C-alpha cells in the first residue's frame, strides 16, 4: 500500500484531540522535524541468509554466490522516506509490525544512526541518546545513575538529590549496588527509563520499555510521560501494547516496511491498525491451512 501522503496531518489541533482534559493547553512550536528520512543498514557477509536471487544468467548467479560469504555488503532499507513534524507538548506513539523500522527510526531521531538520505532537526537534546549510549553493564546501577545523570546535563549534586527517586521509580531495590550484568531485562529497562527521565528531557524516546514492567511501573511511566508533555517536552513511544499507546499518546504514526502508512489521532490510527493486523493473521492462518491440506 502507498504512503498516505494526503492524510499527513502535521497541523494537529489540540482542540480536535479526543481526550481534551489530557491534552496540553496548546501544542507548541515544532520540536522535531523529520524530512524524507532514509536509513539503510549495510550488512557485511550475510552468510546466514542464502535467499537466492533467481534473476540473471548462470554467470551472474555464480558471481553472486561467490560474493556471498566473502564479506560482500547487502543493504537493508529500514526507513524509506519518512517525514513528519512533532511539536512541543506532543506525545506520539509509533506502531507497526515487527521489522517495520520503528526502532531504527527512533535511533535515527536520537542521532545514534546517521541518515543515508534526508534529515532530522531536533530542538534541544534527545534524552535516550545520552543514557543508552553510556550505560555500562559491568558497572553497578548506582554508578550508571551517576554517569547517565551527568550525561543528561545534571550536576553531581542534582543526581545525588534524585538518586532515591530514580531507584524507587525503577523498582530495583538493593540491586542498585550490583553490576547491571546481574539485572533481568526488565530491571535494566526500568532503570534506563528512570535515568533517562530524571532530567526533564526535551525529547524522550521510549522503545518497548513499557512491555517489561508490571502495571505499577506502567502507571508511573504514564504519569512521567504526562509530566514531560505538560512541561512542553515531546515524547515518542514505541510499544506492542496498543492500549499503553492509546493511554499515553494523542497521536500515532503507523510505520509499515519503512514508510509512514498513517499519521493521525491515536484512536483512528489504532483502529485501522487493528483491522490490518487481524486481516494479516487471518491470511496467515489461511495459508497455513492450505499448506496442511497440500501435505495431507
Ligand atoms: N543493526 C542492524 N543491521 C542490519 N539490519 C538491521 C539492523 N537493525 C535492524 N535491521 C533491519 O531493519 C529493519 C527494521 O528493523 P527495526 O527498526 O528493528 O524494526 P522494528 O523496531 O519495527 O521491529 C528490519 O528488516 C531489520 O532486520
Ligand atoms: Mg524494535
PDB file of C-alpha atoms and ligand atoms in Angstrom:
ATOM      1  CA  UNK A   1       0.000   0.000   0.000  1.00  0.00           C
ATOM      2  CA  UNK A   2       1.171   3.549  -0.679  1.00  0.00           C
ATOM      3  CA  UNK A   3       2.116   6.123   1.872  1.00  0.00           C
ATOM      4  CA  UNK A   4      -0.996   8.114   2.546  1.00  0.00           C
ATOM      5  CA  UNK A   5       0.574  11.494   1.977  1.00  0.00           C
ATOM      6  CA  UNK A   6      -2.759  13.307   1.808  1.00  0.00           C
ATOM      7  CA  UNK A   7      -3.657  12.140   5.265  1.00  0.00           C
ATOM      8  CA  UNK A   8      -0.417  13.532   6.536  1.00  0.00           C
ATOM      9  CA  UNK A   9      -1.710  15.982   9.078  1.00  0.00           C
ATOM     10  CA  UNK A  10       1.053  17.874  10.777  1.00  0.00           C
ATOM     11  CA  UNK A  11      -1.288  20.625  11.892  1.00  0.00           C
ATOM     12  CA  UNK A  12      -2.741  18.632  14.751  1.00  0.00           C
ATOM     13  CA  UNK A  13      -5.073  20.946  16.586  1.00  0.00           C
ATOM     14  CA  UNK A  14      -5.179  20.374  20.344  1.00  0.00           C
ATOM     15  CA  UNK A  15      -8.910  21.095  20.341  1.00  0.00           C
ATOM     16  CA  UNK A  16      -9.562  18.284  17.904  1.00  0.00           C
ATOM     17  CA  UNK A  17      -7.917  15.731  20.145  1.00  0.00           C
ATOM     18  CA  UNK A  18     -10.107  13.118  21.790  1.00  0.00           C
ATOM     19  CA  UNK A  19      -9.170  13.272  25.482  1.00  0.00           C
ATOM     20  CA  UNK A  20      -9.498  17.031  25.889  1.00  0.00           C
ATOM     21  CA  UNK A  21      -8.552  17.174  29.599  1.00  0.00           C
ATOM     22  CA  UNK A  22      -5.391  15.201  28.868  1.00  0.00           C
ATOM     23  CA  UNK A  23      -4.299  17.420  26.014  1.00  0.00           C
ATOM     24  CA  UNK A  24      -1.880  20.236  26.793  1.00  0.00           C
ATOM     25  CA  UNK A  25      -3.200  23.783  26.713  1.00  0.00           C
ATOM     26  CA  UNK A  26      -1.817  24.264  23.227  1.00  0.00           C
ATOM     27  CA  UNK A  27       0.636  22.469  21.057  1.00  0.00           C
ATOM     28  CA  UNK A  28       3.857  24.378  20.838  1.00  0.00           C
ATOM     29  CA  UNK A  29       6.263  25.110  18.077  1.00  0.00           C
ATOM     30  CA  UNK A  30       7.911  22.225  16.203  1.00  0.00           C
ATOM     31  CA  UNK A  31      10.422  20.281  18.293  1.00  0.00           C
ATOM     32  CA  UNK A  32      11.301  17.558  15.815  1.00  0.00           C
ATOM     33  CA  UNK A  33      11.235  17.801  12.045  1.00  0.00           C
ATOM     34  CA  UNK A  34      11.887  14.663  10.060  1.00  0.00           C
ATOM     35  CA  UNK A  35      12.336  15.360   6.381  1.00  0.00           C
ATOM     36  CA  UNK A  36      12.406  12.491   3.898  1.00  0.00           C
ATOM     37  CA  UNK A  37      14.449  10.317   6.240  1.00  0.00           C
ATOM     38  CA  UNK A  38      16.082   7.210   4.837  1.00  0.00           C
ATOM     39  CA  UNK A  39      18.161   4.784   6.909  1.00  0.00           C
ATOM     40  CA  UNK A  40      19.980   1.975   5.186  1.00  0.00           C
ATOM     41  CA  UNK A  41      21.950  -0.675   7.028  1.00  0.00           C
ATOM     42  CA  UNK A  42      24.880  -2.187   5.241  1.00  0.00           C
ATOM     43  CA  UNK A  43      25.166  -5.788   6.322  1.00  0.00           C
ATOM     44  CA  UNK A  44      28.516  -7.319   5.575  1.00  0.00           C
ATOM     45  CA  UNK A  45      28.783 -11.015   4.765  1.00  0.00           C
ATOM     46  CA  UNK A  46      25.245 -12.291   5.126  1.00  0.00           C
ATOM     47  CA  UNK A  47      26.246 -15.905   5.318  1.00  0.00           C
ATOM     48  CA  UNK A  48      23.207 -16.990   7.244  1.00  0.00           C
ATOM     49  CA  UNK A  49      20.670 -15.733   4.730  1.00  0.00           C
ATOM     50  CA  UNK A  50      21.091 -17.530   1.430  1.00  0.00           C
ATOM     51  CA  UNK A  51      17.937 -16.103  -0.061  1.00  0.00           C
ATOM     52  CA  UNK A  52      18.790 -16.936  -3.641  1.00  0.00           C
ATOM     53  CA  UNK A  53      18.073 -14.230  -6.133  1.00  0.00           C
ATOM     54  CA  UNK A  54      16.790 -16.068  -9.176  1.00  0.00           C
ATOM     55  CA  UNK A  55      17.403 -13.291 -11.661  1.00  0.00           C
ATOM     56  CA  UNK A  56      20.352 -13.107 -14.049  1.00  0.00           C
ATOM     57  CA  UNK A  57      22.137 -15.728 -16.111  1.00  0.00           C
ATOM     58  CA  UNK A  58      24.231 -18.588 -14.803  1.00  0.00           C
ATOM     59  CA  UNK A  59      27.407 -16.493 -14.636  1.00  0.00           C
ATOM     60  CA  UNK A  60      25.749 -13.635 -12.763  1.00  0.00           C
ATOM     61  CA  UNK A  61      24.229 -16.068 -10.299  1.00  0.00           C
ATOM     62  CA  UNK A  62      27.622 -17.687  -9.811  1.00  0.00           C
ATOM     63  CA  UNK A  63      29.245 -14.328  -9.125  1.00  0.00           C
ATOM     64  CA  UNK A  64      26.584 -13.542  -6.561  1.00  0.00           C
ATOM     65  CA  UNK A  65      27.136 -16.914  -4.893  1.00  0.00           C
ATOM     66  CA  UNK A  66      30.863 -16.253  -4.647  1.00  0.00           C
ATOM     67  CA  UNK A  67      30.338 -12.739  -3.299  1.00  0.00           C
ATOM     68  CA  UNK A  68      28.064 -14.055  -0.600  1.00  0.00           C
ATOM     69  CA  UNK A  69      30.049 -15.125   2.410  1.00  0.00           C
ATOM     70  CA  UNK A  70      33.103 -13.215   1.279  1.00  0.00           C
ATOM     71  CA  UNK A  71      32.069 -10.070   3.056  1.00  0.00           C
ATOM     72  CA  UNK A  72      30.073  -8.563   0.217  1.00  0.00           C
ATOM     73  CA  UNK A  73      27.692  -5.938   1.559  1.00  0.00           C
ATOM     74  CA  UNK A  74      23.926  -6.223   1.396  1.00  0.00           C
ATOM     75  CA  UNK A  75      21.671  -3.266   2.021  1.00  0.00           C
ATOM     76  CA  UNK A  76      18.664  -3.268   4.301  1.00  0.00           C
ATOM     77  CA  UNK A  77      16.498  -0.218   3.677  1.00  0.00           C
ATOM     78  CA  UNK A  78      14.923   0.005   7.132  1.00  0.00           C
ATOM     79  CA  UNK A  79      13.454   3.522   6.828  1.00  0.00           C
ATOM     80  CA  UNK A  80      12.428   4.755   3.393  1.00  0.00           C
ATOM     81  CA  UNK A  81      11.399   8.372   3.158  1.00  0.00           C
ATOM     82  CA  UNK A  82       9.698   9.199   6.452  1.00  0.00           C
ATOM     83  CA  UNK A  83       8.534  12.777   7.038  1.00  0.00           C
ATOM     84  CA  UNK A  84       6.645  14.338   9.936  1.00  0.00           C
ATOM     85  CA  UNK A  85       6.667  17.267  12.321  1.00  0.00           C
ATOM     86  CA  UNK A  86       6.363  16.824  16.088  1.00  0.00           C
ATOM     87  CA  UNK A  87       5.597  19.691  18.427  1.00  0.00           C
ATOM     88  CA  UNK A  88       6.423  20.674  21.969  1.00  0.00           C
ATOM     89  CA  UNK A  89       3.860  19.117  24.277  1.00  0.00           C
ATOM     90  CA  UNK A  90       3.045  16.241  21.963  1.00  0.00           C
ATOM     91  CA  UNK A  91       3.295  12.537  22.747  1.00  0.00           C
ATOM     92  CA  UNK A  92       3.403  10.372  19.659  1.00  0.00           C
ATOM     93  CA  UNK A  93       3.005   6.612  19.515  1.00  0.00           C
ATOM     94  CA  UNK A  94       4.827   4.690  16.820  1.00  0.00           C
ATOM     95  CA  UNK A  95       3.299   1.375  15.815  1.00  0.00           C
ATOM     96  CA  UNK A  96       3.900  -1.222  13.139  1.00  0.00           C
ATOM     97  CA  UNK A  97       4.566  -4.929  12.775  1.00  0.00           C
ATOM     98  CA  UNK A  98       7.980  -6.417  13.619  1.00  0.00           C
ATOM     99  CA  UNK A  99      10.777  -5.233  11.385  1.00  0.00           C
ATOM    100  CA  UNK A 100       8.823  -2.259  10.091  1.00  0.00           C
ATOM    101  CA  UNK A 101      11.547   0.183  11.138  1.00  0.00           C
ATOM    102  CA  UNK A 102      10.285   1.640  14.430  1.00  0.00           C
ATOM    103  CA  UNK A 103      13.486   1.151  16.441  1.00  0.00           C
ATOM    104  CA  UNK A 104      15.601   2.328  13.558  1.00  0.00           C
ATOM    105  CA  UNK A 105      13.513   5.484  13.279  1.00  0.00           C
ATOM    106  CA  UNK A 106      13.939   6.262  16.995  1.00  0.00           C
ATOM    107  CA  UNK A 107      17.659   5.631  16.855  1.00  0.00           C
ATOM    108  CA  UNK A 108      17.943   7.976  13.901  1.00  0.00           C
ATOM    109  CA  UNK A 109      15.933  10.620  15.799  1.00  0.00           C
ATOM    110  CA  UNK A 110      18.294  10.194  18.746  1.00  0.00           C
ATOM    111  CA  UNK A 111      21.263  10.712  16.462  1.00  0.00           C
ATOM    112  CA  UNK A 112      22.599   7.203  17.038  1.00  0.00           C
ATOM    113  CA  UNK A 113      22.376   6.212  13.364  1.00  0.00           C
ATOM    114  CA  UNK A 114      23.143   8.652  10.562  1.00  0.00           C
ATOM    115  CA  UNK A 115      20.504   9.101   7.860  1.00  0.00           C
ATOM    116  CA  UNK A 116      21.525   7.763   4.494  1.00  0.00           C
ATOM    117  CA  UNK A 117      19.315  10.446   2.991  1.00  0.00           C
ATOM    118  CA  UNK A 118      17.103  13.246   4.297  1.00  0.00           C
ATOM    119  CA  UNK A 119      17.423  14.939   7.648  1.00  0.00           C
ATOM    120  CA  UNK A 120      16.297  15.180  11.262  1.00  0.00           C
ATOM    121  CA  UNK A 121      16.093  18.514  13.068  1.00  0.00           C
ATOM    122  CA  UNK A 122      15.675  18.444  16.835  1.00  0.00           C
ATOM    123  CA  UNK A 123      15.330  21.410  19.155  1.00  0.00           C
ATOM    124  CA  UNK A 124      17.005  20.529  22.422  1.00  0.00           C
ATOM    125  CA  UNK A 125      18.646  17.251  23.328  1.00  0.00           C
ATOM    126  CA  UNK A 126      17.050  13.869  22.741  1.00  0.00           C
ATOM    127  CA  UNK A 127      17.148  12.033  26.041  1.00  0.00           C
ATOM    128  CA  UNK A 128      17.702   8.418  25.181  1.00  0.00           C
ATOM    129  CA  UNK A 129      20.780   9.400  23.269  1.00  0.00           C
ATOM    130  CA  UNK A 130      22.919  10.208  26.285  1.00  0.00           C
ATOM    131  CA  UNK A 131      21.732   7.445  28.522  1.00  0.00           C
ATOM    132  CA  UNK A 132      21.599   4.470  26.204  1.00  0.00           C
ATOM    133  CA  UNK A 133      24.987   5.412  24.865  1.00  0.00           C
ATOM    134  CA  UNK A 134      26.676   5.472  28.260  1.00  0.00           C
ATOM    135  CA  UNK A 135      25.008   2.818  30.423  1.00  0.00           C
ATOM    136  CA  UNK A 136      27.674   0.260  31.243  1.00  0.00           C
ATOM    137  CA  UNK A 137      26.655  -3.246  32.142  1.00  0.00           C
ATOM    138  CA  UNK A 138      29.755  -4.045  34.156  1.00  0.00           C
ATOM    139  CA  UNK A 139      29.144  -1.151  36.498  1.00  0.00           C
ATOM    140  CA  UNK A 140      26.567  -1.010  39.258  1.00  0.00           C
ATOM    141  CA  UNK A 141      23.184   0.617  38.798  1.00  0.00           C
ATOM    142  CA  UNK A 142      24.333   3.344  41.175  1.00  0.00           C
ATOM    143  CA  UNK A 143      27.370   4.186  39.051  1.00  0.00           C
ATOM    144  CA  UNK A 144      25.200   4.178  35.951  1.00  0.00           C
ATOM    145  CA  UNK A 145      22.730   6.539  37.575  1.00  0.00           C
ATOM    146  CA  UNK A 146      25.564   8.977  38.183  1.00  0.00           C
ATOM    147  CA  UNK A 147      27.099   8.591  34.720  1.00  0.00           C
ATOM    148  CA  UNK A 148      23.709   8.736  32.983  1.00  0.00           C
ATOM    149  CA  UNK A 149      22.630  11.749  35.037  1.00  0.00           C
ATOM    150  CA  UNK A 150      25.813  13.623  34.210  1.00  0.00           C
ATOM    151  CA  UNK A 151      25.378  12.727  30.534  1.00  0.00           C
ATOM    152  CA  UNK A 152      21.926  14.309  30.675  1.00  0.00           C
ATOM    153  CA  UNK A 153      23.490  17.510  31.922  1.00  0.00           C
ATOM    154  CA  UNK A 154      22.668  17.208  35.626  1.00  0.00           C
ATOM    155  CA  UNK A 155      25.266  18.196  38.199  1.00  0.00           C
ATOM    156  CA  UNK A 156      26.685  15.622  40.622  1.00  0.00           C
ATOM    157  CA  UNK A 157      24.644  17.158  43.409  1.00  0.00           C
ATOM    158  CA  UNK A 158      21.431  17.062  41.350  1.00  0.00           C
ATOM    159  CA  UNK A 159      21.981  13.374  40.615  1.00  0.00           C
ATOM    160  CA  UNK A 160      22.545  12.672  44.327  1.00  0.00           C
ATOM    161  CA  UNK A 161      19.358  14.521  45.197  1.00  0.00           C
ATOM    162  CA  UNK A 162      17.350  12.458  42.717  1.00  0.00           C
ATOM    163  CA  UNK A 163      19.073   9.159  43.430  1.00  0.00           C
ATOM    164  CA  UNK A 164      16.449   7.641  45.735  1.00  0.00           C
ATOM    165  CA  UNK A 165      13.636   8.708  43.466  1.00  0.00           C
ATOM    166  CA  UNK A 166      15.315   7.070  40.479  1.00  0.00           C
ATOM    167  CA  UNK A 167      15.848   3.797  42.359  1.00  0.00           C
ATOM    168  CA  UNK A 168      12.279   3.836  43.590  1.00  0.00           C
ATOM    169  CA  UNK A 169      10.922   4.540  40.128  1.00  0.00           C
ATOM    170  CA  UNK A 170      12.964   1.700  38.618  1.00  0.00           C
ATOM    171  CA  UNK A 171      11.912  -0.555  41.479  1.00  0.00           C
ATOM    172  CA  UNK A 172      15.256  -2.350  41.649  1.00  0.00           C
ATOM    173  CA  UNK A 173      15.853  -2.144  45.410  1.00  0.00           C
ATOM    174  CA  UNK A 174      19.286  -3.258  46.615  1.00  0.00           C
ATOM    175  CA  UNK A 175      20.210  -4.418  43.129  1.00  0.00           C
ATOM    176  CA  UNK A 176      21.208  -0.817  42.562  1.00  0.00           C
ATOM    177  CA  UNK A 177      24.540  -1.660  44.201  1.00  0.00           C
ATOM    178  CA  UNK A 178      25.198  -4.696  41.987  1.00  0.00           C
ATOM    179  CA  UNK A 179      26.615  -4.707  38.454  1.00  0.00           C
ATOM    180  CA  UNK A 180      23.964  -4.378  35.771  1.00  0.00           C
ATOM    181  CA  UNK A 181      25.043  -7.746  34.389  1.00  0.00           C
ATOM    182  CA  UNK A 182      23.036  -9.256  37.259  1.00  0.00           C
ATOM    183  CA  UNK A 183      19.832  -7.453  36.222  1.00  0.00           C
ATOM    184  CA  UNK A 184      16.907  -9.006  34.407  1.00  0.00           C
ATOM    185  CA  UNK A 185      15.985  -7.368  31.115  1.00  0.00           C
ATOM    186  CA  UNK A 186      13.018  -5.763  32.840  1.00  0.00           C
ATOM    187  CA  UNK A 187      15.132  -4.274  35.632  1.00  0.00           C
ATOM    188  CA  UNK A 188      17.616  -2.849  33.152  1.00  0.00           C
ATOM    189  CA  UNK A 189      14.841  -1.363  31.024  1.00  0.00           C
ATOM    190  CA  UNK A 190      13.154   0.193  34.057  1.00  0.00           C
ATOM    191  CA  UNK A 191      16.412   1.694  35.282  1.00  0.00           C
ATOM    192  CA  UNK A 192      17.122   3.071  31.821  1.00  0.00           C
ATOM    193  CA  UNK A 193      13.698   4.679  31.753  1.00  0.00           C
ATOM    194  CA  UNK A 194      14.130   6.102  35.262  1.00  0.00           C
ATOM    195  CA  UNK A 195      17.527   7.595  34.457  1.00  0.00           C
ATOM    196  CA  UNK A 196      16.532   8.993  31.096  1.00  0.00           C
ATOM    197  CA  UNK A 197      13.566  10.813  32.618  1.00  0.00           C
ATOM    198  CA  UNK A 198      15.426  12.027  35.717  1.00  0.00           C
ATOM    199  CA  UNK A 199      16.158  15.282  33.969  1.00  0.00           C
ATOM    200  CA  UNK A 200      13.034  16.520  32.232  1.00  0.00           C
ATOM    201  CA  UNK A 201      14.151  15.916  28.652  1.00  0.00           C
ATOM    202  CA  UNK A 202      13.234  17.991  25.616  1.00  0.00           C
ATOM    203  CA  UNK A 203      12.599  14.888  23.569  1.00  0.00           C
ATOM    204  CA  UNK A 204      12.096  11.497  25.171  1.00  0.00           C
ATOM    205  CA  UNK A 205      12.039   8.258  23.242  1.00  0.00           C
ATOM    206  CA  UNK A 206      10.762   5.040  24.736  1.00  0.00           C
ATOM    207  CA  UNK A 207      11.280   1.849  22.773  1.00  0.00           C
ATOM    208  CA  UNK A 208       9.351  -1.131  24.109  1.00  0.00           C
ATOM    209  CA  UNK A 209      10.486  -0.367  27.665  1.00  0.00           C
ATOM    210  CA  UNK A 210       6.921  -0.449  28.908  1.00  0.00           C
ATOM    211  CA  UNK A 211       6.390  -4.045  27.916  1.00  0.00           C
ATOM    212  CA  UNK A 212       8.848  -5.113  30.591  1.00  0.00           C
ATOM    213  CA  UNK A 213       7.113  -3.526  33.555  1.00  0.00           C
ATOM    214  CA  UNK A 214       4.184  -4.512  35.706  1.00  0.00           C
ATOM    215  CA  UNK A 215       1.010  -2.458  35.993  1.00  0.00           C
ATOM    216  CA  UNK A 216       2.568  -0.218  38.663  1.00  0.00           C
ATOM    217  CA  UNK A 217       5.559   0.632  36.506  1.00  0.00           C
ATOM    218  CA  UNK A 218       3.353   1.270  33.502  1.00  0.00           C
ATOM    219  CA  UNK A 219       1.261   3.694  35.522  1.00  0.00           C
ATOM    220  CA  UNK A 220       4.351   5.505  36.867  1.00  0.00           C
ATOM    221  CA  UNK A 221       5.628   5.747  33.294  1.00  0.00           C
ATOM    222  CA  UNK A 222       2.344   7.117  32.051  1.00  0.00           C
ATOM    223  CA  UNK A 223       2.391   9.819  34.723  1.00  0.00           C
ATOM    224  CA  UNK A 224       6.007  10.665  33.935  1.00  0.00           C
ATOM    225  CA  UNK A 225       5.250  10.951  30.211  1.00  0.00           C
ATOM    226  CA  UNK A 226       2.323  13.216  31.028  1.00  0.00           C
ATOM    227  CA  UNK A 227       4.584  15.462  33.157  1.00  0.00           C
ATOM    228  CA  UNK A 228       7.119  15.743  30.371  1.00  0.00           C
ATOM    229  CA  UNK A 229       4.405  16.590  27.900  1.00  0.00           C
ATOM    230  CA  UNK A 230       2.905  19.234  30.169  1.00  0.00           C
ATOM    231  CA  UNK A 231       6.409  20.662  30.512  1.00  0.00           C
ATOM    232  CA  UNK A 232       6.465  21.170  26.735  1.00  0.00           C
ATOM    233  CA  UNK A 233       8.620  18.148  26.021  1.00  0.00           C
ATOM    234  CA  UNK A 234       7.982  15.777  23.132  1.00  0.00           C
ATOM    235  CA  UNK A 235       7.602  12.065  23.772  1.00  0.00           C
ATOM    236  CA  UNK A 236       7.820   9.174  21.314  1.00  0.00           C
ATOM    237  CA  UNK A 237       6.558   5.791  22.478  1.00  0.00           C
ATOM    238  CA  UNK A 238       7.124   2.529  20.629  1.00  0.00           C
ATOM    239  CA  UNK A 239       5.117  -0.298  22.137  1.00  0.00           C
ATOM    240  CA  UNK A 240       3.410  -3.506  21.150  1.00  0.00           C
ATOM    241  CA  UNK A 241       0.652  -2.601  23.539  1.00  0.00           C
ATOM    242  CA  UNK A 242      -1.893  -0.505  21.670  1.00  0.00           C
ATOM    243  CA  UNK A 243      -3.627   0.092  24.997  1.00  0.00           C
ATOM    244  CA  UNK A 244      -0.488   1.710  26.501  1.00  0.00           C
ATOM    245  CA  UNK A 245      -0.061   3.795  23.388  1.00  0.00           C
ATOM    246  CA  UNK A 246      -3.646   4.961  23.438  1.00  0.00           C
ATOM    247  CA  UNK A 247      -3.359   5.803  27.148  1.00  0.00           C
ATOM    248  CA  UNK A 248      -0.260   7.940  26.599  1.00  0.00           C
ATOM    249  CA  UNK A 249      -0.456   9.374  23.121  1.00  0.00           C
ATOM    250  CA  UNK A 250      -2.903  11.615  21.358  1.00  0.00           C
ATOM    251  CA  UNK A 251      -1.256  10.989  18.026  1.00  0.00           C
ATOM    252  CA  UNK A 252       0.008   7.797  16.417  1.00  0.00           C
ATOM    253  CA  UNK A 253       2.267   7.220  13.427  1.00  0.00           C
ATOM    254  CA  UNK A 254       1.957   3.808  11.796  1.00  0.00           C
ATOM    255  CA  UNK A 255       5.164   2.696  10.111  1.00  0.00           C
ATOM    256  CA  UNK A 256       4.959  -0.144   7.632  1.00  0.00           C
ATOM    257  CA  UNK A 257       8.008  -1.507   5.795  1.00  0.00           C
ATOM    258  CA  UNK A 258       9.896   1.705   6.472  1.00  0.00           C
ATOM    259  CA  UNK A 259       7.246   4.153   5.272  1.00  0.00           C
ATOM    260  CA  UNK A 260       4.527   6.116   7.055  1.00  0.00           C
ATOM    261  CA  UNK A 261       1.280   4.317   6.378  1.00  0.00           C
ATOM    262  CA  UNK A 262      -0.893   6.534   8.566  1.00  0.00           C
ATOM    263  CA  UNK A 263      -0.417   9.519  10.864  1.00  0.00           C
ATOM    264  CA  UNK A 264      -3.281  10.918  12.885  1.00  0.00           C
ATOM    265  CA  UNK A 265      -5.352  10.809  16.079  1.00  0.00           C
ATOM    266  CA  UNK A 266      -4.405   7.801  18.219  1.00  0.00           C
ATOM    267  CA  UNK A 267      -7.833   6.191  18.230  1.00  0.00           C
ATOM    268  CA  UNK A 268      -8.264   6.380  14.457  1.00  0.00           C
ATOM    269  CA  UNK A 269      -4.825   5.003  13.627  1.00  0.00           C
ATOM    270  CA  UNK A 270      -5.081   2.279  16.271  1.00  0.00           C
ATOM    271  CA  UNK A 271      -8.444   1.171  14.865  1.00  0.00           C
ATOM    272  CA  UNK A 272      -7.072   0.953  11.308  1.00  0.00           C
ATOM    273  CA  UNK A 273      -4.016  -0.911  12.562  1.00  0.00           C
ATOM    274  CA  UNK A 274      -6.121  -3.424  14.483  1.00  0.00           C
ATOM    275  CA  UNK A 275      -8.123  -4.168  11.350  1.00  0.00           C
ATOM    276  CA  UNK A 276      -4.912  -4.592   9.368  1.00  0.00           C
ATOM    277  CA  UNK A 277      -3.324  -6.959  11.902  1.00  0.00           C
ATOM    278  CA  UNK A 278      -6.488  -9.018  12.122  1.00  0.00           C
ATOM    279  CA  UNK A 279      -6.606  -9.395   8.327  1.00  0.00           C
ATOM    280  CA  UNK A 280      -2.910 -10.276   8.294  1.00  0.00           C
ATOM    281  CA  UNK A 281      -3.439 -13.002  10.895  1.00  0.00           C
ATOM    282  CA  UNK A 282      -6.432 -14.424   9.057  1.00  0.00           C
ATOM    283  CA  UNK A 283      -4.413 -14.503   5.835  1.00  0.00           C
ATOM    284  CA  UNK A 284      -1.556 -16.349   7.544  1.00  0.00           C
ATOM    285  CA  UNK A 285      -3.946 -18.860   9.067  1.00  0.00           C
ATOM    286  CA  UNK A 286      -5.499 -19.411   5.631  1.00  0.00           C
ATOM    287  CA  UNK A 287      -2.074 -20.057   4.074  1.00  0.00           C
ATOM    288  CA  UNK A 288      -1.130 -22.456   6.861  1.00  0.00           C
ATOM    289  CA  UNK A 289      -4.384 -24.360   6.443  1.00  0.00           C
ATOM    290  CA  UNK A 290      -3.878 -24.575   2.674  1.00  0.00           C
ATOM    291  CA  UNK A 291      -0.352 -25.892   3.165  1.00  0.00           C
ATOM    292  CA  UNK A 292      -1.563 -28.538   5.587  1.00  0.00           C
ATOM    293  CA  UNK A 293      -4.172 -29.658   3.082  1.00  0.00           C
ATOM    294  CA  UNK A 294      -1.495 -29.984   0.360  1.00  0.00           C
ATOM    295  CA  UNK A 295       0.700 -32.076   2.638  1.00  0.00           C
ATOM    296  CA  UNK A 296      -2.126 -34.361   3.643  1.00  0.00           C
TER     297      UNK A 296
HETATM  298  N1  LIG B   1      21.758  -3.352  13.099  1.00  0.00           N
HETATM  299  C1  LIG B   1      21.097  -3.775  12.035  1.00  0.00           C
HETATM  300  N2  LIG B   1      21.755  -4.237  10.946  1.00  0.00           N
HETATM  301  C2  LIG B   1      21.085  -4.657   9.863  1.00  0.00           C
HETATM  302  N3  LIG B   1      19.756  -4.652   9.730  1.00  0.00           N
HETATM  303  C3  LIG B   1      19.043  -4.205  10.768  1.00  0.00           C
HETATM  304  C4  LIG B   1      19.666  -3.752  11.973  1.00  0.00           C
HETATM  305  N4  LIG B   1      18.690  -3.373  12.831  1.00  0.00           N
HETATM  306  C5  LIG B   1      17.533  -3.587  12.196  1.00  0.00           C
HETATM  307  N5  LIG B   1      17.733  -4.088  10.960  1.00  0.00           N
HETATM  308  C6  LIG B   1      16.685  -4.417   9.956  1.00  0.00           C
HETATM  309  O1  LIG B   1      15.983  -3.231   9.666  1.00  0.00           O
HETATM  310  C7  LIG B   1      14.602  -3.474   9.557  1.00  0.00           C
HETATM  311  C8  LIG B   1      13.856  -2.636  10.600  1.00  0.00           C
HETATM  312  O2  LIG B   1      14.186  -3.105  11.887  1.00  0.00           O
HETATM  313  P1  LIG B   1      13.715  -2.370  13.218  1.00  0.00           P
HETATM  314  O3  LIG B   1      13.955  -0.912  13.092  1.00  0.00           O
HETATM  315  O4  LIG B   1      14.345  -3.061  14.362  1.00  0.00           O
HETATM  316  O5  LIG B   1      12.135  -2.652  13.205  1.00  0.00           O
HETATM  317  P2  LIG B   1      11.088  -2.678  14.407  1.00  0.00           P
HETATM  318  O6  LIG B   1      11.682  -1.945  15.561  1.00  0.00           O
HETATM  319  O7  LIG B   1       9.878  -2.017  13.829  1.00  0.00           O
HETATM  320  O8  LIG B   1      10.827  -4.119  14.708  1.00  0.00           O
HETATM  321  C9  LIG B   1      14.435  -4.971   9.719  1.00  0.00           C
HETATM  322  O9  LIG B   1      14.411  -5.534   8.434  1.00  0.00           O
HETATM  323  C10 LIG B   1      15.658  -5.387  10.484  1.00  0.00           C
HETATM  324  O10 LIG B   1      16.001  -6.716  10.183  1.00  0.00           O
HETATM  325 MG1  LIG B   2      12.011  -2.556  17.544  1.00  0.00          MG
END
